[in-house]
Amino acid sequence: MKRIFLLFFFMFSLLMAVSAQSDMMIHYNMKGFYLEHKVQKGESFYALGRKYNVSPKSIAEFNDLDYNKGIFIDQRLLIPLTDDNFDQKGNSGSAVFYKAKENETLTTIGEMINNVSPANLRWWNALKTNDVKENTKLIVGFIHSPSLPAVTIAGQPQKEEIIAAVNKEPVKEEKKLEEKKTEEKDSVDPPTKKEEAPPTEMAIDKTKLPKEGFFKYFFEQQIKTHPVTKNETVTAGIFKT
């Protein structure tokens, strides 16, 4: 019974170790991007170099280790990601993942990891927008190695122009509403002006006009009705009929 329990525990630990290394998560330090690897029985710098398609000596240098002294079981090593083994333009190979943090988008993630384009990130992860939830595991590139399981992403990257058009659609709707409101304001009838009554003319009875003449009589009547003030002057003339 004890042997069965130990065998089960050993198999469980082995499966957990394999599962932990199946998802290659990208990390970063002052030397650059890297993967973490826990050394298994029978592995060496040379074996790890073949597995991750990288120079064995570069692994030793990245970890500040003596290449000639070798490595030991359960030792944690950092596997450098370089231009030679890390592909961020294609669509096949062993996927390298990144776990999104709070308030990050595909744009900010792409700028942080070698300026990989958001279009490629959407393509590899089957996303339609640049928004991403926290703790989402995203494919950010591939390693080409015959010793690692590979995947192939179908399709092609979506063009940036299409995404921009989708994001700008609500703005167009708002613009249409503003134009409609402007048209409604312009269609309102302007306030009507009241017509001013024409000035009344003084009625004159020509039968009562004096003999001196019409103009003299009219002038005298005007003075009686609207006397001249101090600030006004009157120029009079003699009219003969």
PDB file of C-alpha atoms in Angstrom:
ATOM      1  CA  MET A   1       0.000   0.000   0.000  1.00  0.00           C
ATOM      2  CA  LYS A   2       2.841   2.339   0.859  1.00  0.00           C
ATOM      3  CA  ARG A   3       4.564   1.609  -2.469  1.00  0.00           C
ATOM      4  CA  ILE A   4       1.365   2.369  -4.381  1.00  0.00           C
ATOM      5  CA  PHE A   5       1.031   5.688  -2.570  1.00  0.00           C
ATOM      6  CA  LEU A   6       4.654   6.631  -3.307  1.00  0.00           C
ATOM      7  CA  LEU A   7       4.230   5.667  -6.959  1.00  0.00           C
ATOM      8  CA  PHE A   8       1.078   7.772  -7.232  1.00  0.00           C
ATOM      9  CA  PHE A   9       2.817  10.738  -5.565  1.00  0.00           C
ATOM     10  CA  PHE A  10       5.786  10.440  -7.925  1.00  0.00           C
ATOM     11  CA  MET A  11       3.532  10.343 -11.020  1.00  0.00           C
ATOM     12  CA  PHE A  12       1.527  13.327  -9.770  1.00  0.00           C
ATOM     13  CA  SER A  13       4.709  15.360  -9.178  1.00  0.00           C
ATOM     14  CA  LEU A  14       5.998  14.452 -12.626  1.00  0.00           C
ATOM     15  CA  LEU A  15       2.739  15.537 -14.288  1.00  0.00           C
ATOM     16  CA  MET A  16       2.787  18.824 -12.382  1.00  0.00           C
ATOM     17  CA  ALA A  17       6.364  19.499 -13.486  1.00  0.00           C
ATOM     18  CA  VAL A  18       5.554  18.751 -17.129  1.00  0.00           C
ATOM     19  CA  SER A  19       2.414  20.912 -16.960  1.00  0.00           C
ATOM     20  CA  ALA A  20       4.368  23.788 -15.423  1.00  0.00           C
ATOM     21  CA  GLN A  21       6.854  23.721 -18.275  1.00  0.00           C
ATOM     22  CA  SER A  22       4.271  23.207 -21.021  1.00  0.00           C
ATOM     23  CA  ASP A  23       3.277  26.885 -20.848  1.00  0.00           C
ATOM     24  CA  MET A  24       6.446  28.854 -21.460  1.00  0.00           C
ATOM     25  CA  MET A  25       5.940  32.221 -19.749  1.00  0.00           C
ATOM     26  CA  ILE A  26       8.070  35.166 -20.788  1.00  0.00           C
ATOM     27  CA  HIS A  27       9.969  37.184 -18.158  1.00  0.00           C
ATOM     28  CA  TYR A  28      12.335  40.131 -18.226  1.00  0.00           C
ATOM     29  CA  ASN A  29      15.411  41.356 -16.359  1.00  0.00           C
ATOM     30  CA  MET A  30      18.312  43.703 -17.081  1.00  0.00           C
ATOM     31  CA  LYS A  31      19.806  41.179 -19.515  1.00  0.00           C
ATOM     32  CA  GLY A  32      16.638  40.821 -21.583  1.00  0.00           C
ATOM     33  CA  PHE A  33      13.682  38.476 -22.045  1.00  0.00           C
ATOM     34  CA  TYR A  34      13.896  34.892 -20.863  1.00  0.00           C
ATOM     35  CA  LEU A  35      12.043  31.686 -19.937  1.00  0.00           C
ATOM     36  CA  GLU A  36      12.362  29.742 -16.692  1.00  0.00           C
ATOM     37  CA  HIS A  37      13.385  26.079 -16.751  1.00  0.00           C
ATOM     38  CA  LYS A  38      13.732  23.527 -13.962  1.00  0.00           C
ATOM     39  CA  VAL A  39      16.548  21.079 -14.731  1.00  0.00           C
ATOM     40  CA  GLN A  40      15.447  17.458 -15.117  1.00  0.00           C
ATOM     41  CA  LYS A  41      17.503  14.283 -14.830  1.00  0.00           C
ATOM     42  CA  GLY A  42      19.947  13.843 -17.723  1.00  0.00           C
ATOM     43  CA  GLU A  43      19.806  17.464 -18.903  1.00  0.00           C
ATOM     44  CA  SER A  44      22.892  19.573 -19.576  1.00  0.00           C
ATOM     45  CA  PHE A  45      23.759  22.945 -21.070  1.00  0.00           C
ATOM     46  CA  TYR A  46      24.094  21.258 -24.418  1.00  0.00           C
ATOM     47  CA  ALA A  47      20.719  19.462 -24.144  1.00  0.00           C
ATOM     48  CA  LEU A  48      18.942  22.661 -23.107  1.00  0.00           C
ATOM     49  CA  GLY A  49      20.606  24.541 -25.942  1.00  0.00           C
ATOM     50  CA  ARG A  50      19.145  22.086 -28.448  1.00  0.00           C
ATOM     51  CA  LYS A  51      15.740  22.116 -26.750  1.00  0.00           C
ATOM     52  CA  TYR A  52      15.328  25.896 -26.812  1.00  0.00           C
ATOM     53  CA  ASN A  53      17.330  26.499 -30.003  1.00  0.00           C
ATOM     54  CA  VAL A  54      19.907  28.686 -28.262  1.00  0.00           C
ATOM     55  CA  SER A  55      23.661  28.470 -27.716  1.00  0.00           C
ATOM     56  CA  PRO A  56      24.563  26.359 -24.620  1.00  0.00           C
ATOM     57  CA  LYS A  57      27.242  28.869 -23.608  1.00  0.00           C
ATOM     58  CA  SER A  58      24.752  31.749 -23.826  1.00  0.00           C
ATOM     59  CA  ILE A  59      22.588  29.929 -21.246  1.00  0.00           C
ATOM     60  CA  ALA A  60      25.565  29.726 -18.890  1.00  0.00           C
ATOM     61  CA  GLU A  61      26.447  33.390 -19.439  1.00  0.00           C
ATOM     62  CA  PHE A  62      22.838  34.536 -18.951  1.00  0.00           C
ATOM     63  CA  ASN A  63      22.792  32.727 -15.565  1.00  0.00           C
ATOM     64  CA  ASP A  64      26.331  33.814 -14.558  1.00  0.00           C
ATOM     65  CA  LEU A  65      27.417  30.156 -14.383  1.00  0.00           C
ATOM     66  CA  ASP A  66      30.631  28.365 -15.294  1.00  0.00           C
ATOM     67  CA  TYR A  67      29.891  26.385 -18.442  1.00  0.00           C
ATOM     68  CA  ASN A  68      32.524  23.767 -17.593  1.00  0.00           C
ATOM     69  CA  LYS A  69      30.985  22.952 -14.192  1.00  0.00           C
ATOM     70  CA  GLY A  70      27.655  21.928 -15.674  1.00  0.00           C
ATOM     71  CA  ILE A  71      24.216  21.967 -13.987  1.00  0.00           C
ATOM     72  CA  PHE A  72      22.309  19.806 -11.475  1.00  0.00           C
ATOM     73  CA  ILE A  73      18.786  18.383 -11.054  1.00  0.00           C
ATOM     74  CA  ASP A  74      16.047  20.815  -9.882  1.00  0.00           C
ATOM     75  CA  GLN A  75      18.293  23.788 -10.624  1.00  0.00           C
ATOM     76  CA  ARG A  76      16.314  26.738 -11.986  1.00  0.00           C
ATOM     77  CA  LEU A  77      17.796  28.270 -15.099  1.00  0.00           C
ATOM     78  CA  LEU A  78      16.893  31.292 -17.187  1.00  0.00           C
ATOM     79  CA  ILE A  79      16.704  30.537 -20.916  1.00  0.00           C
ATOM     80  CA  PRO A  80      17.460  33.688 -22.960  1.00  0.00           C
ATOM     81  CA  LEU A  81      15.082  34.691 -25.757  1.00  0.00           C
ATOM     82  CA  THR A  82      17.054  36.157 -28.641  1.00  0.00           C
ATOM     83  CA  ASP A  83      16.508  37.043 -32.279  1.00  0.00           C
ATOM     84  CA  ASP A  84      17.775  33.564 -33.151  1.00  0.00           C
ATOM     85  CA  ASN A  85      15.237  31.522 -31.177  1.00  0.00           C
ATOM     86  CA  PHE A  86      12.305  33.917 -30.526  1.00  0.00           C
ATOM     87  CA  ASP A  87       9.994  34.613 -33.489  1.00  0.00           C
ATOM     88  CA  GLN A  88       7.337  37.359 -33.270  1.00  0.00           C
ATOM     89  CA  LYS A  89       6.411  37.622 -36.942  1.00  0.00           C
ATOM     90  CA  GLY A  90       5.302  34.125 -37.935  1.00  0.00           C
ATOM     91  CA  ASN A  91       2.378  31.984 -36.855  1.00  0.00           C
ATOM     92  CA  SER A  92       3.870  28.611 -35.889  1.00  0.00           C
ATOM     93  CA  GLY A  93       6.203  27.061 -33.329  1.00  0.00           C
ATOM     94  CA  SER A  94       6.180  26.510 -29.575  1.00  0.00           C
ATOM     95  CA  ALA A  95       4.060  29.308 -28.109  1.00  0.00           C
ATOM     96  CA  VAL A  96       5.561  31.730 -25.605  1.00  0.00           C
ATOM     97  CA  PHE A  97       2.994  33.297 -23.243  1.00  0.00           C
ATOM     98  CA  TYR A  98       2.591  36.475 -21.233  1.00  0.00           C
ATOM     99  CA  LYS A  99       0.073  37.018 -18.401  1.00  0.00           C
ATOM    100  CA  ALA A 100      -1.703  40.365 -18.730  1.00  0.00           C
ATOM    101  CA  LYS A 101      -1.695  42.723 -15.774  1.00  0.00           C
ATOM    102  CA  GLU A 102      -4.303  45.254 -14.649  1.00  0.00           C
ATOM    103  CA  ASN A 103      -5.055  48.119 -17.072  1.00  0.00           C
ATOM    104  CA  GLU A 104      -2.843  46.650 -19.799  1.00  0.00           C
ATOM    105  CA  THR A 105      -3.906  46.467 -23.447  1.00  0.00           C
ATOM    106  CA  LEU A 106      -2.468  44.715 -26.469  1.00  0.00           C
ATOM    107  CA  THR A 107      -0.902  48.023 -27.463  1.00  0.00           C
ATOM    108  CA  THR A 108       0.992  48.495 -24.185  1.00  0.00           C
ATOM    109  CA  ILE A 109       1.961  44.808 -24.058  1.00  0.00           C
ATOM    110  CA  GLY A 110       3.225  44.898 -27.633  1.00  0.00           C
ATOM    111  CA  GLU A 111       5.319  48.010 -26.970  1.00  0.00           C
ATOM    112  CA  MET A 112       6.829  46.350 -23.900  1.00  0.00           C
ATOM    113  CA  ILE A 113       7.735  43.037 -25.605  1.00  0.00           C
ATOM    114  CA  ASN A 114       9.988  43.961 -28.533  1.00  0.00           C
ATOM    115  CA  ASN A 115       7.352  46.238 -30.104  1.00  0.00           C
ATOM    116  CA  VAL A 116       5.325  43.326 -31.432  1.00  0.00           C
ATOM    117  CA  SER A 117       2.323  44.672 -33.363  1.00  0.00           C
ATOM    118  CA  PRO A 118      -1.163  44.598 -31.770  1.00  0.00           C
ATOM    119  CA  ALA A 119      -2.403  43.078 -35.054  1.00  0.00           C
ATOM    120  CA  ASN A 120      -0.223  39.997 -34.504  1.00  0.00           C
ATOM    121  CA  LEU A 121      -1.316  39.717 -30.872  1.00  0.00           C
ATOM    122  CA  ARG A 122      -4.984  39.811 -31.908  1.00  0.00           C
ATOM    123  CA  TRP A 123      -4.290  37.221 -34.603  1.00  0.00           C
ATOM    124  CA  TRP A 124      -2.415  34.778 -32.377  1.00  0.00           C
ATOM    125  CA  ASN A 125      -4.974  35.049 -29.554  1.00  0.00           C
ATOM    126  CA  ALA A 126      -8.182  35.238 -31.657  1.00  0.00           C
ATOM    127  CA  LEU A 127      -9.114  38.684 -30.322  1.00  0.00           C
ATOM    128  CA  LYS A 128     -11.141  41.391 -32.078  1.00  0.00           C
ATOM    129  CA  THR A 129     -10.041  44.406 -30.051  1.00  0.00           C
ATOM    130  CA  ASN A 130      -6.949  45.550 -28.174  1.00  0.00           C
ATOM    131  CA  ASP A 131      -8.691  45.241 -24.809  1.00  0.00           C
ATOM    132  CA  VAL A 132      -7.634  42.345 -22.589  1.00  0.00           C
ATOM    133  CA  LYS A 133      -8.653  41.162 -19.123  1.00  0.00           C
ATOM    134  CA  GLU A 134      -6.259  40.880 -16.224  1.00  0.00           C
ATOM    135  CA  ASN A 135      -4.478  37.485 -15.850  1.00  0.00           C
ATOM    136  CA  THR A 136      -5.277  36.485 -19.439  1.00  0.00           C
ATOM    137  CA  LYS A 137      -2.514  34.329 -20.930  1.00  0.00           C
ATOM    138  CA  LEU A 138      -1.514  35.690 -24.313  1.00  0.00           C
ATOM    139  CA  ILE A 139       0.724  34.271 -27.011  1.00  0.00           C
ATOM    140  CA  VAL A 140       3.478  36.830 -27.638  1.00  0.00           C
ATOM    141  CA  GLY A 141       5.779  34.803 -29.900  1.00  0.00           C
ATOM    142  CA  PHE A 142       7.148  31.371 -30.802  1.00  0.00           C
ATOM    143  CA  ILE A 143      10.252  29.232 -30.379  1.00  0.00           C
ATOM    144  CA  HIS A 144      11.237  26.941 -33.249  1.00  0.00           C
ATOM    145  CA  SER A 145      12.520  23.652 -31.857  1.00  0.00           C
ATOM    146  CA  PRO A 146      12.008  19.978 -32.821  1.00  0.00           C
ATOM    147  CA  SER A 147      12.093  19.093 -29.103  1.00  0.00           C
ATOM    148  CA  LEU A 148       9.064  21.209 -28.151  1.00  0.00           C
ATOM    149  CA  PRO A 149       5.369  20.808 -29.072  1.00  0.00           C
ATOM    150  CA  ALA A 150       4.404  23.224 -31.838  1.00  0.00           C
ATOM    151  CA  VAL A 151       1.188  24.961 -32.879  1.00  0.00           C
ATOM    152  CA  THR A 152       0.114  26.747 -36.054  1.00  0.00           C
ATOM    153  CA  ILE A 153      -2.225  29.751 -35.952  1.00  0.00           C
ATOM    154  CA  ALA A 154      -4.579  29.895 -38.935  1.00  0.00           C
ATOM    155  CA  GLY A 155      -5.621  33.036 -40.792  1.00  0.00           C
ATOM    156  CA  GLN A 156      -3.879  36.369 -41.123  1.00  0.00           C
ATOM    157  CA  PRO A 157      -3.437  39.448 -38.920  1.00  0.00           C
ATOM    158  CA  GLN A 158      -6.309  41.915 -39.079  1.00  0.00           C
ATOM    159  CA  LYS A 159      -5.385  45.294 -40.536  1.00  0.00           C
ATOM    160  CA  GLU A 160      -5.167  48.296 -38.236  1.00  0.00           C
ATOM    161  CA  GLU A 161      -7.502  50.331 -40.480  1.00  0.00           C
ATOM    162  CA  ILE A 162     -10.382  47.937 -39.822  1.00  0.00           C
ATOM    163  CA  ILE A 163      -9.969  48.190 -36.059  1.00  0.00           C
ATOM    164  CA  ALA A 164      -9.794  51.980 -36.286  1.00  0.00           C
ATOM    165  CA  ALA A 165     -13.012  52.061 -38.330  1.00  0.00           C
ATOM    166  CA  VAL A 166     -14.830  49.976 -35.713  1.00  0.00           C
ATOM    167  CA  ASN A 167     -13.675  52.211 -32.878  1.00  0.00           C
ATOM    168  CA  LYS A 168     -14.723  55.400 -34.693  1.00  0.00           C
ATOM    169  CA  GLU A 169     -18.277  54.258 -35.478  1.00  0.00           C
ATOM    170  CA  PRO A 170     -19.864  55.693 -32.279  1.00  0.00           C
ATOM    171  CA  VAL A 171     -18.239  59.050 -33.017  1.00  0.00           C
ATOM    172  CA  LYS A 172     -19.995  59.174 -36.394  1.00  0.00           C
ATOM    173  CA  GLU A 173     -23.361  58.530 -34.704  1.00  0.00           C
ATOM    174  CA  GLU A 174     -22.764  61.399 -32.256  1.00  0.00           C
ATOM    175  CA  LYS A 175     -21.858  63.696 -35.151  1.00  0.00           C
ATOM    176  CA  LYS A 176     -25.107  62.814 -36.934  1.00  0.00           C
ATOM    177  CA  LEU A 177     -27.119  63.668 -33.793  1.00  0.00           C
ATOM    178  CA  GLU A 178     -25.361  67.037 -33.493  1.00  0.00           C
ATOM    179  CA  GLU A 179     -26.075  67.831 -37.155  1.00  0.00           C
ATOM    180  CA  LYS A 180     -29.731  66.887 -36.679  1.00  0.00           C
ATOM    181  CA  LYS A 181     -30.043  69.199 -33.653  1.00  0.00           C
ATOM    182  CA  THR A 182     -28.447  72.038 -35.644  1.00  0.00           C
ATOM    183  CA  GLU A 183     -30.930  71.533 -38.496  1.00  0.00           C
ATOM    184  CA  GLU A 184     -33.847  71.621 -36.033  1.00  0.00           C
ATOM    185  CA  LYS A 185     -32.574  74.913 -34.593  1.00  0.00           C
ATOM    186  CA  ASP A 186     -32.219  76.418 -38.065  1.00  0.00           C
ATOM    187  CA  SER A 187     -35.753  75.359 -39.032  1.00  0.00           C
ATOM    188  CA  VAL A 188     -37.387  77.406 -36.213  1.00  0.00           C
ATOM    189  CA  ASP A 189     -39.290  80.405 -37.645  1.00  0.00           C
ATOM    190  CA  PRO A 190     -37.732  83.769 -36.720  1.00  0.00           C
ATOM    191  CA  PRO A 191     -39.843  86.062 -34.506  1.00  0.00           C
ATOM    192  CA  THR A 192     -42.273  88.219 -36.505  1.00  0.00           C
ATOM    193  CA  LYS A 193     -41.901  91.975 -36.298  1.00  0.00           C
ATOM    194  CA  LYS A 194     -44.923  94.115 -35.674  1.00  0.00           C
ATOM    195  CA  GLU A 195     -45.595  96.535 -38.462  1.00  0.00           C
ATOM    196  CA  GLU A 196     -45.300 100.121 -37.335  1.00  0.00           C
ATOM    197  CA  ALA A 197     -48.242 102.338 -38.047  1.00  0.00           C
ATOM    198  CA  PRO A 198     -47.511 104.990 -40.659  1.00  0.00           C
ATOM    199  CA  PRO A 199     -47.156 108.507 -39.281  1.00  0.00           C
ATOM    200  CA  THR A 200     -50.425 110.431 -39.233  1.00  0.00           C
ATOM    201  CA  GLU A 201     -50.638 113.493 -41.351  1.00  0.00           C
ATOM    202  CA  MET A 202     -52.187 116.684 -40.126  1.00  0.00           C
ATOM    203  CA  ALA A 203     -55.579 117.192 -41.627  1.00  0.00           C
ATOM    204  CA  ILE A 204     -55.848 120.630 -43.194  1.00  0.00           C
ATOM    205  CA  ASP A 205     -59.064 122.343 -44.131  1.00  0.00           C
ATOM    206  CA  LYS A 206     -58.144 124.334 -47.208  1.00  0.00           C
ATOM    207  CA  THR A 207     -61.347 126.388 -46.973  1.00  0.00           C
ATOM    208  CA  LYS A 208     -60.099 128.006 -43.748  1.00  0.00           C
ATOM    209  CA  LEU A 209     -56.709 128.985 -45.079  1.00  0.00           C
ATOM    210  CA  PRO A 210     -55.939 132.708 -44.807  1.00  0.00           C
ATOM    211  CA  LYS A 211     -55.176 134.833 -47.729  1.00  0.00           C
ATOM    212  CA  GLU A 212     -51.482 135.104 -46.819  1.00  0.00           C
ATOM    213  CA  GLY A 213     -50.893 131.665 -48.274  1.00  0.00           C
ATOM    214  CA  PHE A 214     -50.704 128.018 -47.451  1.00  0.00           C
ATOM    215  CA  PHE A 215     -47.063 127.743 -46.359  1.00  0.00           C
ATOM    216  CA  LYS A 216     -47.247 130.554 -43.819  1.00  0.00           C
ATOM    217  CA  TYR A 217     -50.367 129.146 -42.271  1.00  0.00           C
ATOM    218  CA  PHE A 218     -48.872 125.655 -42.049  1.00  0.00           C
ATOM    219  CA  PHE A 219     -45.713 126.990 -40.366  1.00  0.00           C
ATOM    220  CA  GLU A 220     -47.679 128.871 -37.707  1.00  0.00           C
ATOM    221  CA  GLN A 221     -49.747 125.794 -36.919  1.00  0.00           C
ATOM    222  CA  GLN A 222     -46.620 123.691 -36.534  1.00  0.00           C
ATOM    223  CA  ILE A 223     -45.099 126.187 -34.052  1.00  0.00           C
ATOM    224  CA  LYS A 224     -48.255 126.107 -31.956  1.00  0.00           C
ATOM    225  CA  THR A 225     -48.263 122.323 -31.854  1.00  0.00           C
ATOM    226  CA  HIS A 226     -44.488 121.792 -31.251  1.00  0.00           C
ATOM    227  CA  PRO A 227     -42.905 124.891 -29.674  1.00  0.00           C
ATOM    228  CA  VAL A 228     -39.238 125.494 -30.346  1.00  0.00           C
ATOM    229  CA  THR A 229     -36.890 124.677 -27.407  1.00  0.00           C
ATOM    230  CA  LYS A 230     -33.745 126.508 -26.378  1.00  0.00           C
ATOM    231  CA  ASN A 231     -31.533 124.004 -28.111  1.00  0.00           C
ATOM    232  CA  GLU A 232     -33.298 124.361 -31.403  1.00  0.00           C
ATOM    233  CA  THR A 233     -33.247 127.134 -33.960  1.00  0.00           C
ATOM    234  CA  VAL A 234     -35.748 128.013 -36.582  1.00  0.00           C
ATOM    235  CA  THR A 235     -35.003 129.534 -39.901  1.00  0.00           C
ATOM    236  CA  ALA A 236     -37.965 131.395 -41.274  1.00  0.00           C
ATOM    237  CA  GLY A 237     -38.599 132.747 -44.680  1.00  0.00           C
ATOM    238  CA  ILE A 238     -41.148 134.884 -46.386  1.00  0.00           C
ATOM    239  CA  PHE A 239     -43.475 133.109 -48.699  1.00  0.00           C
ATOM    240  CA  LYS A 240     -45.703 134.905 -51.114  1.00  0.00           C
ATOM    241  CA  THR A 241     -48.644 133.485 -52.958  1.00  0.00           C
TER     242      THR A 241
END
